[in-house]
Short mmCIF file of C-alpha atoms in Angstrom, two decimals:
data_model
loop_
_atom_site.label_atom_id
_atom_site.label_comp_id
_atom_site.label_asym_id
_atom_site.label_seq_id
_atom_site.Cartn_x
_atom_site.Cartn_y
_atom_site.Cartn_z
CA MET W 20 0.09 0.14 -0.29
CA ILE W 21 0.92 3.55 -1.04
CA ASN W 22 1.62 6.27 1.60
CA VAL W 23 -0.04 9.67 0.69
CA GLN W 24 1.23 13.07 2.32
CA PRO W 25 -1.67 15.50 2.29
CA TYR W 26 -1.07 18.35 -0.03
CA ALA W 27 1.95 17.34 -1.07
CA THR W 28 1.70 16.88 -4.83
CA PRO W 29 -0.43 18.44 -7.37
CA THR W 30 -1.86 14.84 -8.19
CA TYR W 31 -3.13 14.62 -4.84
CA PHE W 32 -5.74 17.41 -5.55
CA VAL W 33 -6.71 15.86 -8.90
CA TRP W 34 -7.78 12.54 -6.95
CA LEU W 35 -9.12 14.63 -3.89
CA PHE W 36 -11.29 16.75 -6.37
CA LEU W 37 -12.66 13.98 -8.14
CA ALA W 38 -13.63 11.89 -4.97
CA LEU W 39 -15.45 15.51 -3.33
CA VAL W 40 -17.80 15.61 -6.65
CA PRO W 41 -20.84 13.45 -5.18
CA LEU W 42 -20.08 15.41 -1.93
CA ILE W 43 -20.18 18.97 -4.03
CA ILE W 44 -23.34 18.04 -6.23
CA GLY W 45 -25.02 16.75 -2.68
CA LEU W 46 -24.34 20.06 -1.15
CA LEU W 47 -25.59 21.76 -4.20
CA LYS W 48 -28.90 19.93 -3.74
CA GLY W 49 -29.02 21.05 -0.06
CA LYS W 50 -28.17 17.51 0.93
CA ARG W 51 -24.89 15.95 2.85
CA PHE W 52 -24.24 12.65 2.15
CA MET W 53 -22.74 11.51 5.07
CA LEU W 54 -21.95 7.69 4.75
CA TYR W 55 -20.00 8.72 1.40
CA GLU W 56 -18.30 11.23 3.53
CA VAL W 57 -17.41 8.68 5.88
CA VAL W 58 -16.38 6.24 3.56
CA LEU W 59 -13.76 9.12 2.19
CA ASN W 60 -12.60 10.29 4.92
CA PHE W 61 -11.53 6.48 6.01
CA VAL W 62 -10.19 6.22 2.80
CA ILE W 63 -8.17 9.16 3.00
CA LEU W 64 -7.06 8.23 6.89
CA VAL W 65 -5.89 4.93 5.16
CA LEU W 66 -3.76 6.33 2.37
CA THR W 67 -1.96 8.59 4.84
CA PHE W 68 -1.48 6.40 7.70
CA GLY W 69 -1.48 3.25 5.98
CA GLY W 70 1.59 1.10 4.30
CA SER W 71 5.22 2.00 5.73
CA LYS W 72 3.32 4.25 8.32
CA TRP W 73 1.31 1.49 9.46
CA HIS W 74 2.48 2.21 12.93
CA GLU W 75 1.53 5.51 12.90
CA GLY W 76 -1.92 4.37 11.76
CA VAL W 77 -2.23 2.28 14.93
CA ALA W 78 -1.14 4.81 17.08
CA LEU W 79 -3.67 7.08 15.71
CA ILE W 80 -6.40 4.53 16.08
CA CYS W 81 -5.26 3.82 19.70
CA TYR W 82 -5.21 7.41 20.50
CA VAL W 83 -8.52 8.16 18.81
CA ILE W 84 -9.99 5.61 21.44
CA PHE W 85 -8.39 6.43 24.39
CA GLU W 86 -9.18 10.51 23.87
CA THR W 87 -12.85 9.83 22.77
CA LEU W 88 -13.40 7.49 25.76
CA LEU W 89 -12.05 10.23 27.59
CA ILE W 90 -13.93 12.93 26.71
CA TRP W 91 -17.19 10.56 27.30
CA GLY W 92 -15.95 9.75 30.46
CA TYR W 93 -15.73 13.52 31.43
CA HIS W 94 -18.87 14.14 30.01
CA THR W 95 -20.41 11.36 32.26
CA TYR W 96 -19.07 12.92 35.33
CA ARG W 97 -19.78 16.36 34.63
CA GLN W 98 -23.60 15.75 34.47
CA LYS W 99 -23.54 14.94 37.78
CA LYS W 100 -20.25 17.04 39.30
CA ASN W 101 -17.90 19.64 38.50
CA GLY W 102 -15.14 18.81 40.94
CA THR W 103 -11.47 20.78 40.07
CA PHE W 104 -9.45 17.52 40.81
CA ILE W 105 -11.11 15.37 38.08
CA PHE W 106 -11.03 18.07 35.42
CA CYS W 107 -7.26 18.64 35.73
CA VAL W 108 -6.93 14.75 35.72
CA ALA W 109 -8.80 14.56 32.70
CA VAL W 110 -7.00 17.48 30.77
CA PHE W 111 -3.68 15.92 31.90
CA LEU W 112 -4.32 12.68 30.62
CA ALA W 113 -5.84 14.11 27.20
CA ILE W 114 -2.15 15.80 26.99
CA LEU W 115 0.06 12.74 28.37
CA PRO W 116 0.26 10.92 24.80
CA LEU W 117 1.51 14.79 23.42
CA VAL W 118 3.69 15.33 26.17
CA ILE W 119 5.03 11.27 25.60
CA VAL W 120 5.83 12.24 22.01
CA LYS W 121 7.64 15.54 22.51
CA ILE W 122 9.81 13.97 25.59
CA VAL W 123 10.92 10.82 24.13
CA PRO W 124 13.37 12.49 21.39
CA ALA W 125 15.13 14.59 23.77
CA ILE W 126 15.76 11.53 26.25
CA GLN W 127 16.39 8.83 23.63
CA MET W 128 18.90 10.86 21.39
CA GLY W 129 16.51 11.82 18.67
CA LYS W 130 14.38 8.77 18.45
CA THR W 131 10.10 9.16 17.88
CA SER W 132 7.85 7.78 20.30
CA ILE W 133 5.77 4.83 19.04
CA LEU W 134 2.61 6.78 19.90
CA GLY W 135 3.44 9.57 17.69
CA PHE W 136 1.74 10.24 14.27
CA LEU W 137 1.15 13.03 11.99
CA GLY W 138 -1.13 15.45 13.59
CA ILE W 139 -1.27 14.54 17.00
CA SER W 140 -0.79 17.84 18.25
CA TYR W 141 -3.81 19.36 16.35
CA LEU W 142 -5.77 16.70 17.56
CA THR W 143 -4.85 17.21 21.09
CA PHE W 144 -5.39 20.66 21.16
CA LYS W 145 -9.12 19.50 19.70
CA VAL W 146 -9.86 17.08 22.66
CA VAL W 147 -8.40 19.59 25.16
CA GLY W 148 -10.72 22.27 23.77
CA MET W 149 -13.77 19.94 24.16
CA ILE W 150 -12.82 18.68 27.74
CA MET W 151 -12.62 22.42 28.78
CA GLU W 152 -15.81 23.21 27.24
CA THR W 153 -17.64 20.58 28.90
CA ARG W 154 -16.25 21.60 32.15
CA ASP W 155 -17.61 25.39 31.41
CA GLY W 156 -21.11 23.91 30.68
CA MET W 157 -21.12 24.76 26.86
CA LEU W 158 -21.22 21.01 25.66
CA LYS W 159 -24.22 19.54 27.34
CA GLU W 160 -24.70 16.70 24.93
CA PHE W 161 -22.25 13.77 23.92
CA SER W 162 -22.45 11.61 20.78
CA PHE W 163 -19.50 9.37 19.83
CA LEU W 164 -20.20 9.73 15.92
CA LYS W 165 -20.10 13.48 16.07
CA THR W 166 -16.89 13.61 18.22
CA LEU W 167 -15.05 10.88 16.05
CA HIS W 168 -15.97 13.13 12.96
CA PHE W 169 -14.96 16.43 14.37
CA ILE W 170 -11.58 14.60 15.35
CA LEU W 171 -10.57 12.67 12.34
CA PHE W 172 -11.89 15.54 9.98
CA PHE W 173 -9.23 14.87 6.83
CA PRO W 174 -8.88 18.31 5.59
CA THR W 175 -7.07 19.81 8.87
CA ILE W 176 -5.81 16.44 10.73
CA SER W 177 -2.20 16.68 9.99
CA SER W 178 -1.72 20.52 10.72
CA GLY W 179 -4.74 22.35 11.53
CA PRO W 180 -6.28 24.82 11.31
CA ILE W 181 -7.66 24.10 14.68
CA ASP W 182 -11.38 24.11 14.77
CA ARG W 183 -14.04 24.10 17.84
CA TYR W 184 -16.39 21.68 18.29
CA ARG W 185 -19.29 23.80 18.82
CA ARG W 186 -18.77 25.88 15.56
CA PHE W 187 -17.81 22.49 13.45
CA SER W 188 -21.24 20.99 14.90
CA ARG W 189 -23.08 24.22 13.76
CA ASP W 190 -22.25 24.11 10.44
CA TYR W 191 -23.50 20.33 10.00
CA ALA W 192 -26.49 21.14 12.12
CA LYS W 193 -27.83 23.86 9.80
CA PRO W 194 -29.13 23.07 6.21
CA LEU W 195 -26.65 24.84 3.81
CA LYS W 196 -28.70 26.77 1.20
CA LYS W 197 -27.48 26.83 -2.43
CA ASP W 198 -26.70 30.86 -2.48
CA LYS W 199 -24.36 29.96 0.60
CA TYR W 200 -22.47 27.12 -0.46
CA LEU W 201 -21.96 28.60 -4.22
CA ASP W 202 -20.24 31.31 -2.36
CA MET W 203 -18.09 28.89 -0.45
CA LEU W 204 -17.03 27.16 -3.39
CA GLN W 205 -15.92 30.18 -4.93
CA LYS W 206 -13.85 31.35 -1.59
CA ALA W 207 -12.71 27.44 -2.03
CA VAL W 208 -11.55 27.81 -5.33
CA PHE W 209 -9.90 31.03 -4.39
CA TYR W 210 -8.06 29.35 -1.46
CA ILE W 211 -6.72 26.60 -3.18
CA PHE W 212 -5.13 28.69 -6.13
CA LEU W 213 -3.38 30.76 -3.44
CA GLY W 214 -2.25 27.61 -1.65
CA PHE W 215 -0.62 26.65 -4.84
CA LEU W 216 1.02 29.72 -5.55
CA TYR W 217 2.32 29.93 -1.93
CA LYS W 218 3.16 26.70 -1.33
CA PHE W 219 4.25 25.24 -4.55
CA LEU W 220 5.83 28.13 -6.19
CA LEU W 221 6.90 30.74 -3.46
CA ALA W 222 7.72 28.37 -0.86
CA TYR W 223 9.82 25.99 -3.19
CA PHE W 224 11.38 29.35 -4.45
CA PHE W 225 12.31 30.13 -0.89
CA GLY W 226 12.82 26.92 0.72
CA SER W 227 14.05 24.18 -1.95
CA TYR W 228 15.98 26.43 -4.16
CA LEU W 229 16.95 29.45 -2.36
CA LEU W 230 17.43 28.38 1.08
CA PRO W 231 19.98 25.75 0.79
CA ILE W 232 22.41 27.89 -1.52
CA ILE W 233 22.15 30.41 1.35
CA SER W 234 22.64 28.33 4.27
CA LYS W 235 25.81 26.58 2.49
CA HIS W 236 27.35 30.02 2.25
CA ALA W 237 26.62 31.24 5.83
CA LEU W 238 28.23 27.84 7.29
CA VAL W 239 31.17 28.39 5.06
CA HIS W 240 31.47 32.02 5.99
CA GLY W 241 30.76 31.29 9.87
CA GLY W 242 29.45 33.55 12.88
CA ILE W 243 27.64 36.33 11.99
CA SER W 244 27.45 37.46 8.55
CA TRP W 245 25.53 39.04 5.77
CA TRP W 246 24.69 35.54 4.70
CA LEU W 247 23.32 34.70 8.15
CA VAL W 248 21.03 37.91 7.57
CA ALA W 249 20.15 36.50 4.09
CA TYR W 250 19.03 33.11 5.59
CA THR W 251 16.74 35.03 8.36
CA TYR W 252 14.72 36.39 5.83
CA CYS W 253 14.99 33.53 3.34
CA TYR W 254 13.76 31.07 6.46
CA SER W 255 10.87 33.30 7.43
CA MET W 256 9.64 33.51 4.09
CA ASP W 257 9.35 29.74 3.42
CA LEU W 258 8.25 29.20 6.72
CA PHE W 259 5.31 31.30 5.90
CA PHE W 260 4.67 30.63 2.13
CA ASP W 261 4.62 26.76 3.05
CA PHE W 262 2.45 27.03 6.27
CA ALA W 263 0.41 29.53 5.04
CA GLY W 264 -0.56 27.27 1.97
CA TYR W 265 -1.03 24.27 3.72
CA SER W 266 -3.77 26.04 5.98
CA LEU W 267 -5.06 27.66 2.85
CA PHE W 268 -5.39 23.98 1.33
CA ALA W 269 -6.97 22.55 4.46
CA VAL W 270 -9.74 25.54 4.45
CA GLY W 271 -10.33 25.52 0.58
CA ILE W 272 -11.07 21.44 0.89
CA SER W 273 -13.17 22.17 4.20
CA TYR W 274 -15.13 24.67 2.07
CA MET W 275 -15.63 22.34 -0.46
CA MET W 276 -17.36 19.63 1.72
CA GLY W 277 -19.08 22.63 3.45
CA VAL W 278 -17.35 23.26 6.55
CA ALA W 279 -15.93 26.80 7.12
CA THR W 280 -12.66 26.30 8.98
CA PRO W 281 -11.50 29.10 9.99
CA ILE W 282 -8.83 31.09 8.31
CA ASN W 283 -4.99 30.80 9.90
CA PHE W 284 -3.21 33.42 8.35
CA ASN W 285 -4.34 37.20 7.81
CA LYS W 286 -1.16 39.18 6.37
CA PRO W 287 1.08 38.94 9.23
CA PHE W 288 3.71 40.68 8.21
CA ALA W 289 1.57 43.99 7.95
CA ALA W 290 1.13 43.92 11.52
CA PRO W 291 2.13 46.85 13.31
CA ASN W 292 3.27 45.29 16.75
CA ILE W 293 3.86 42.03 18.19
CA LYS W 294 0.56 41.40 19.47
CA GLU W 295 -1.17 42.18 16.34
CA PHE W 296 1.03 39.65 14.47
CA TRP W 297 0.04 36.84 16.93
CA ASN W 298 -3.61 37.99 16.13
CA ARG W 299 -2.86 37.08 12.28
CA TRP W 300 -0.23 34.44 12.49
CA HIS W 301 -1.44 31.02 12.88
CA MET W 302 -4.79 32.42 14.19
CA SER W 303 -6.18 29.22 15.32
CA LEU W 304 -3.52 28.02 17.50
CA SER W 305 -2.90 31.84 18.88
CA PHE W 306 -6.83 31.88 19.93
CA TRP W 307 -6.32 28.45 21.14
CA PHE W 308 -3.72 29.35 23.81
CA ARG W 309 -5.20 32.87 24.38
CA ASP W 310 -8.73 31.00 25.31
CA TYR W 311 -7.48 27.74 27.28
CA ILE W 312 -4.21 28.92 28.70
CA TYR W 313 -3.76 32.82 29.08
CA MET W 314 -7.31 33.95 30.05
CA ARG W 315 -7.82 30.93 32.60
CA LEU W 316 -4.26 31.61 33.88
CA VAL W 317 -5.16 35.21 34.51
CA PHE W 318 -8.66 34.56 36.00
CA PHE W 319 -7.17 31.92 38.50
CA LEU W 320 -4.59 34.45 39.58
CA MET W 321 -7.19 37.02 39.71
CA LYS W 322 -9.46 34.38 41.66
CA LYS W 323 -6.87 33.69 44.02
CA LYS W 324 -5.61 37.06 44.52
CA LEU W 325 -1.86 35.86 44.10
CA VAL W 326 -1.14 38.85 41.83
CA LYS W 327 -2.67 42.13 42.31
CA ASN W 328 -1.18 44.33 39.75
CA LYS W 329 -2.74 44.24 36.41
CA VAL W 330 0.44 44.72 34.73
CA THR W 331 2.52 41.98 36.55
CA LEU W 332 -0.47 39.47 36.00
CA ALA W 333 -0.58 40.13 32.15
CA ASN W 334 3.23 39.67 32.36
CA LEU W 335 2.87 36.50 33.90
CA GLY W 336 0.43 35.20 31.53
CA TYR W 337 2.68 36.27 28.40
CA LEU W 338 5.42 34.09 29.99
CA THR W 339 3.78 31.03 31.02
CA LEU W 340 2.01 31.14 27.37
CA PHE W 341 4.83 31.07 25.34
CA LEU W 342 7.10 28.95 27.33
CA ILE W 343 4.30 26.31 27.13
CA MET W 344 4.30 27.25 23.55
CA GLY W 345 8.15 27.02 23.06
CA PHE W 346 8.16 23.37 24.81
CA TRP W 347 5.25 22.22 22.51
CA HIS W 348 7.44 22.86 19.38
CA GLY W 349 10.25 20.39 21.39
CA LEU W 350 12.46 20.18 24.16
CA THR W 351 15.31 21.79 22.50
CA TRP W 352 17.23 24.87 23.63
CA TYR W 353 16.20 27.23 20.54
CA TYR W 354 12.39 26.50 20.92
CA ILE W 355 12.28 27.40 24.52
CA VAL W 356 14.45 30.46 23.79
CA TYR W 357 11.99 31.25 20.71
CA GLY W 358 8.68 31.26 23.28
CA LEU W 359 10.44 33.43 25.85
CA TYR W 360 11.85 35.65 23.30
CA HIS W 361 8.05 36.36 22.03
CA ALA W 362 6.89 36.74 25.80
CA LEU W 363 9.63 39.18 26.50
CA ALA W 364 8.72 40.78 22.76
CA ILE W 365 4.78 41.11 24.05
CA ILE W 366 5.87 42.45 27.35
CA THR W 367 8.08 45.18 25.68
CA CYS W 368 5.17 45.97 23.42
CA ASP W 369 2.80 46.32 25.71
CA ALA W 370 5.09 48.58 28.20
CA TRP W 371 5.84 50.76 24.75
CA ILE W 372 1.78 51.15 23.94
CA ARG W 373 1.49 52.51 27.78
CA PHE W 374 4.22 54.91 27.36
CA LYS W 375 2.94 55.90 23.84
CA LYS W 376 -0.60 56.57 25.59
CA LYS W 377 0.74 58.29 28.61
CA HIS W 378 2.91 60.67 26.43
CA GLN W 379 0.63 60.95 23.52
CA LEU W 380 3.41 60.27 21.06
CA PRO W 381 2.57 61.19 17.13
CA SER W 382 0.65 58.60 15.23
CA ASN W 383 0.35 59.05 11.15
CA HIS W 384 1.54 56.79 7.89
CA PHE W 385 5.32 57.24 8.65
CA THR W 386 5.30 56.07 12.14
CA LYS W 387 2.74 53.17 11.25
CA ALA W 388 5.39 52.05 8.62
CA LEU W 389 8.24 52.10 10.99
CA ALA W 390 6.26 49.99 13.50
CA ILE W 391 5.29 47.49 10.63
CA PHE W 392 9.11 47.44 9.60
CA THR W 393 10.50 46.89 13.19
CA THR W 394 7.94 44.35 13.94
CA PHE W 395 8.56 42.48 10.56
CA ASN W 396 12.38 42.13 11.52
CA VAL W 397 11.80 41.37 15.24
CA VAL W 398 9.49 38.61 14.01
CA CYS W 399 12.08 36.88 11.45
CA PHE W 400 14.96 37.26 14.01
CA SER W 401 12.76 34.76 16.12
CA PHE W 402 12.18 32.50 13.29
CA LEU W 403 15.89 32.38 12.69
CA ILE W 404 15.94 31.49 16.45
CA PHE W 405 13.47 28.72 16.02
CA SER W 406 14.91 27.44 12.85
CA GLY W 407 17.80 25.69 14.78
CA PHE W 408 20.25 26.91 12.39
CA LEU W 409 22.21 29.02 14.94
CA ASP W 410 22.52 25.64 16.70
CA THR W 411 24.44 24.48 13.60
CA LEU W 412 26.17 27.62 13.06
CA PHE W 413 27.46 28.22 16.24
CA PHE W 414 27.26 24.75 18.10
CA LYS W 415 28.02 22.04 16.04
#
């Protein structure tokens, strides 16, 4: 059996579009062919996690069974009680497989965990989100089929965007009118063609063609050089166009299936400050961390009156949030420094905004352009840290 990497080649899209034709025809007539969609979802998952990746497929099956039973168990408990301890245990168990997958390479010299599979992080975010919304009383009913459908929705399974269960379910609960679906189809075509431009042209140019040349010269010159500066910007462009392109594919295919999966990028390099950048970059992840980590931590500290100063409270939230994000990427110094760097950047940004407001500094087209330029360079330097190239350049 062959393996299929989602959105990796134009051929993948040809076969996928042909497979989606029955669904598109049904949606144009106001019907969802759920059985066909289930079969299609299953076939694509088998092609993605079968063959030489059978061990990932087995890990995915075990993971989904475990997490679905966990959600069901906590939902059953929540109908009767709302204890904090059991909630914490449920969240801990939900993230435990991901934690093991992240820790194993660090303690076993790069070896991967048998629990790992493509997309485990994004599935974990979905599961934890469901548990937390169950805790908040937002999810009052549980369905095994709907939960499995949400977790295993193939367009977004490998790298997001991260959807929310309630929003996802509403898309299936509401009848889709023809005019609305035609509008979704139009957007889907636009997103997919823009994704082709990003991933197969621009990301290829920056990542596959230009980056190897620049990195080679940077290593030959060693230390800080103009080649390192070039690497910084080239890698940043490759990272953006590759990831944004993939996200556009996932959103476009979701729209074709009648699901309005949230957009993941919104002109992030046009952000005038680092806080606005995170409102535009990998937005589904940013908002997930904001809603389920930052806001809950700040609320807990306020409720317990552990921190009274609002500025200190916000700064502690930023430090915790971005350190967790850094550790989530991996247990290496450059991921952790990347998280700490962004936390300090946002803390500095907040301080600057307060200073501007207090002293009523001028705001015009020039200051905005300068702010965008500064933010862009701050972000690109963070991506240099994130790339791990400095580790190769200076420590190996």
